[in-house]
Short mmCIF file of C-alpha atoms in Angstrom, two decimals:
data_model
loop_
_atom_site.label_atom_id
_atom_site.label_comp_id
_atom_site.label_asym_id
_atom_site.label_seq_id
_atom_site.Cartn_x
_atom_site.Cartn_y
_atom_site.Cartn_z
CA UNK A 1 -14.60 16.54 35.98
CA UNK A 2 -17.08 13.80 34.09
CA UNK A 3 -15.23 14.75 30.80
CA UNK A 4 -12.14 14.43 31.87
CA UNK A 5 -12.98 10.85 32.97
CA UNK A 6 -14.50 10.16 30.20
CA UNK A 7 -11.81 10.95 28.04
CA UNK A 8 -9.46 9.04 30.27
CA UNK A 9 -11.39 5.79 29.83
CA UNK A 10 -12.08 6.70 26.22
CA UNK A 11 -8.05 6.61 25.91
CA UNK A 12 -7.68 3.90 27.84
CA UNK A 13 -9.71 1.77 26.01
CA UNK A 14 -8.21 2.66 22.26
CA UNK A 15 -4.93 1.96 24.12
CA UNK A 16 -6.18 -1.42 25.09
CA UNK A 17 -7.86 -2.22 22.07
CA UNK A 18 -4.31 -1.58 20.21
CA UNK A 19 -2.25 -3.52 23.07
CA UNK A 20 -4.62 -6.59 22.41
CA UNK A 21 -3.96 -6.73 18.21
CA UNK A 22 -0.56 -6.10 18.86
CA UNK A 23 -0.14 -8.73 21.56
CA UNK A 24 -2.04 -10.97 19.13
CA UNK A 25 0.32 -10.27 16.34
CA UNK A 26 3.06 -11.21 18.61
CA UNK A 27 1.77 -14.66 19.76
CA UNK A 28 1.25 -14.98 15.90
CA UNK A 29 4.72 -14.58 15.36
CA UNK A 30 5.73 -16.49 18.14
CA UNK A 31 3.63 -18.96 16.78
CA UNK A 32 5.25 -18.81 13.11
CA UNK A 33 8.91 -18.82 14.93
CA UNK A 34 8.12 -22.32 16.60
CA UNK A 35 6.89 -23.78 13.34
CA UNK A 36 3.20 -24.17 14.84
CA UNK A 37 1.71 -22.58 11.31
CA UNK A 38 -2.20 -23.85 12.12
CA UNK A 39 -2.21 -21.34 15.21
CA UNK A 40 -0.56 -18.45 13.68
CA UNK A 41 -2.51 -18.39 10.93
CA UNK A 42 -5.82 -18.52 13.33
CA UNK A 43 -3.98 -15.58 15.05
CA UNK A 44 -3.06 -13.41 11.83
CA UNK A 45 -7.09 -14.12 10.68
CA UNK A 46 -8.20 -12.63 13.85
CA UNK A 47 -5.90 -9.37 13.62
CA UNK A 48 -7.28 -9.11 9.49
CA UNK A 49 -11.10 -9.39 10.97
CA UNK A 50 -10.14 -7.14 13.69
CA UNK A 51 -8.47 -4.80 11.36
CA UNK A 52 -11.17 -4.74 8.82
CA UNK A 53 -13.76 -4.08 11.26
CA UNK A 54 -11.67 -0.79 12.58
CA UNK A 55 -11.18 0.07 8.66
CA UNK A 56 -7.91 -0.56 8.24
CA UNK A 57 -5.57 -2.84 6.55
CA UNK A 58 -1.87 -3.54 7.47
CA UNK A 59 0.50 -4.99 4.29
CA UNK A 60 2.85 -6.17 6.92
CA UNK A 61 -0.25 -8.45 8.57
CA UNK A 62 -1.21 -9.88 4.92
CA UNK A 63 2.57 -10.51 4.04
CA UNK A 64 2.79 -12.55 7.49
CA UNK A 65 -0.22 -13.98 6.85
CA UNK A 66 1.39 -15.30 3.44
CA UNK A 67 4.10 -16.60 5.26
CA UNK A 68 1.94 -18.58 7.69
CA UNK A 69 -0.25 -20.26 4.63
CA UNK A 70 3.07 -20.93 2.48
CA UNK A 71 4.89 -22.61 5.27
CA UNK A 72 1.59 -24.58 6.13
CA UNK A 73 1.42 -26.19 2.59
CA UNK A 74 -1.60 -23.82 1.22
CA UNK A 75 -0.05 -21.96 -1.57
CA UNK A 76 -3.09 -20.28 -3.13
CA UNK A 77 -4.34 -18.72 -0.12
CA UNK A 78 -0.68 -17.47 0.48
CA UNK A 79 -0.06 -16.33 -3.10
CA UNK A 80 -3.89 -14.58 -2.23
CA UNK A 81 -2.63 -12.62 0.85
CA UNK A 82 0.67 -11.73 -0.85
CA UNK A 83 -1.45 -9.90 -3.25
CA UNK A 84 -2.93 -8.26 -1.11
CA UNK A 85 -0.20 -7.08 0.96
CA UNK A 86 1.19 -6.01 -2.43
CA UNK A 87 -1.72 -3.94 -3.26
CA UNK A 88 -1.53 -2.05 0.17
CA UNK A 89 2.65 -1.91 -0.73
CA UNK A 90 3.57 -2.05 -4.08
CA UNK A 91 6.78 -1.12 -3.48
CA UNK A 92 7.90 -3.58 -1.04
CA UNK A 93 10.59 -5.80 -3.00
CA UNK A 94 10.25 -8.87 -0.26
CA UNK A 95 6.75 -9.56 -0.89
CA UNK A 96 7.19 -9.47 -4.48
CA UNK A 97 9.43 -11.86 -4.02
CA UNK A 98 7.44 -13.99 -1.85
CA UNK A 99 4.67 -13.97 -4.45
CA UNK A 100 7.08 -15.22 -7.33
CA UNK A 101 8.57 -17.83 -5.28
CA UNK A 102 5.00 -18.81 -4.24
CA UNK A 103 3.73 -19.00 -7.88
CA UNK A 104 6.65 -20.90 -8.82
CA UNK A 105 4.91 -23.71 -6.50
CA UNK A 106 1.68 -24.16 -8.33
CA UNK A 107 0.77 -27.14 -9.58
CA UNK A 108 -1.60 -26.15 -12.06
CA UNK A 109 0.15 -23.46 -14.16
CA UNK A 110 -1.44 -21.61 -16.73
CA UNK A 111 0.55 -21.11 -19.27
CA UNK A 112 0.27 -17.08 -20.03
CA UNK A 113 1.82 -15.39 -23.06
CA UNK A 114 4.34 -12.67 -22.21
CA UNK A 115 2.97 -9.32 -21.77
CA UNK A 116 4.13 -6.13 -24.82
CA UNK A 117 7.14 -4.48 -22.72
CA UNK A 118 5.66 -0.94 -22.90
CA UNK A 119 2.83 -2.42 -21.12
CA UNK A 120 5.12 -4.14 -18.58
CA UNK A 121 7.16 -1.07 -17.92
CA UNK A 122 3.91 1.49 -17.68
CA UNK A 123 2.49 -1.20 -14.97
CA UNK A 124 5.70 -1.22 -13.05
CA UNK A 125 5.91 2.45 -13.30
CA UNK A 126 2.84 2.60 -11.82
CA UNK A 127 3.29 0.34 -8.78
CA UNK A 128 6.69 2.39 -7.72
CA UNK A 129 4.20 3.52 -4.76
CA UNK A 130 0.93 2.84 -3.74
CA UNK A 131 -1.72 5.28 -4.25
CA UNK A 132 -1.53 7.59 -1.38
CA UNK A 133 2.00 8.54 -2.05
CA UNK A 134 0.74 9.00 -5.71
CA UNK A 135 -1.70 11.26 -4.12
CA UNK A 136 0.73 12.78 -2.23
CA UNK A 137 3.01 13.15 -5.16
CA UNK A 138 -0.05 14.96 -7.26
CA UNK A 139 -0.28 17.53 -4.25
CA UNK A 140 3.33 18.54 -4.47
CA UNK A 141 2.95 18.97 -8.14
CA UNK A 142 0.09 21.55 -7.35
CA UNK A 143 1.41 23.22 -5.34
CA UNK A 144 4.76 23.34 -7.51
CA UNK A 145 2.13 24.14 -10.49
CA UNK A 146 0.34 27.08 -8.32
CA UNK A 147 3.71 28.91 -8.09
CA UNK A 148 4.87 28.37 -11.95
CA UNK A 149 1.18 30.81 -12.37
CA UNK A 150 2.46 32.99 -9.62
CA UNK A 151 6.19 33.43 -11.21
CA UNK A 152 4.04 33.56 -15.00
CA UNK A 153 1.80 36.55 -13.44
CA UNK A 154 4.00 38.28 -11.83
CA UNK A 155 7.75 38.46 -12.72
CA UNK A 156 8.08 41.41 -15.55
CA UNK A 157 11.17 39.11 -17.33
CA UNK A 158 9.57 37.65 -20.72
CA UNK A 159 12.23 34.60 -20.28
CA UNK A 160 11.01 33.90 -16.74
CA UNK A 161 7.49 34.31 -17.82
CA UNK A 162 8.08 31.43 -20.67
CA UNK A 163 10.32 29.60 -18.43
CA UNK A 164 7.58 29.72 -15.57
CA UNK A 165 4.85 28.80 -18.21
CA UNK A 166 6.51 25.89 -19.87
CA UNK A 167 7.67 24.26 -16.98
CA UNK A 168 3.86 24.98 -15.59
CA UNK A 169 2.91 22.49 -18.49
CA UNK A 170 5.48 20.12 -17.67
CA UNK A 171 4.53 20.07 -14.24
CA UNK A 172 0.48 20.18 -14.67
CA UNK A 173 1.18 17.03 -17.00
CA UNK A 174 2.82 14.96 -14.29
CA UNK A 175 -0.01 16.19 -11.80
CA UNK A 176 -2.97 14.86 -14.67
CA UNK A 177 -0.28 11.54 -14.59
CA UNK A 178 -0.11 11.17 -10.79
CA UNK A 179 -3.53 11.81 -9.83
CA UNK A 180 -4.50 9.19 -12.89
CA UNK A 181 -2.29 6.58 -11.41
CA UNK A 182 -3.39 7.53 -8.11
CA UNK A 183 -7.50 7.04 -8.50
CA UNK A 184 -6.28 3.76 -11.00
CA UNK A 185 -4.32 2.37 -7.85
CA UNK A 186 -7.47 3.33 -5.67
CA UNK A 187 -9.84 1.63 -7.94
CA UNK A 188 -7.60 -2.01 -8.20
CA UNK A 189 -8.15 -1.94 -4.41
CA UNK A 190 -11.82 -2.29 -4.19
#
């Protein structure tokens, strides 16, 4: 009988503890709505602190965040969260074009040479998806790459033995690829 209360207040705290950042984020956005940028941001900064100390990071919270600082007149430390939302969501198109608009507003440009296109197009290659779905992309590959072996050890057919075995080298490539991308992805984070 102790456990089970236990476990019921254990529950009912988490549960509180996630119905208090999320009421938060809702004044914040409340906040944002009626143009009052000064208090949303306060708000969003709590839910970051709150979120870091729980381990966790939300791109949505960051991109708000952004939002909040832009509209307030403090570009760098939106163009700074907008980054950061990106690196939790490289995918997501809107804050990549939050960030551009954003850097568009600095006063102080420096003036960077263009980039060589095969290094443009390998870096937005790599930021299709963030690095857990990279992750998750490498473990489909194995498991793809276990069963080319399989068909290669088993099947008596010589074609289906080199078809098995050379698309086992395609695939293993693309899992050495993903997993690369993956750990490079993890490492930009920190």
């Amino acid at each position: 009988m102790q456990t089970i209360k236990n476990t019921l207040t254990l529950v009912l705290l988490f549960f509180a503890t996630v119905s208090s950042a999320q009421s938060t984020v809702e004044t914040a956005s409340e906040a944002y709505r009626s143009e009052d940028y000064k208090r949303s941001i306060q708000l969003y900064e709590q839910v970051v602190a709150q979120q870091l100390s729980e381990g966790k990071e939300s791109a949505e919270i960051y991109y708000n965040l952004g939002n909040a600082y832009f509209r307030n007149g403090e570009t760098a430390k939106a163009i700074l969260n907008y980054e950061r939302a990106l690196l939790l969501n490289p995918g997501d198109s809107d804050i990549r074009h939050n960030l551009r608009f954003a850097r568009t507003r600095i006063e102080d440009k420096i003036d960077t040479s263009e980039s060589f296109f095969l290094t443009t197009w390998v870096n937005s290659f790599k930021n299709l998806f963030n690095s857990n779905t990279w992750a998750t992309i490498a473990i489909a590959l194995f498991i793809a790459f276990l069963s080319c072996i399989a068909t290669f050890l088993f099947v008596r057919k010589v074609w289906i033995k080199k078809t098995a075995f050379y698309i086992g080298i395609v695939i293993f490539s693309l899992l050495l690829l993903s997993n690369v991308i993956a750990f490079s992805q993890k490492n930009n984070r920190i």
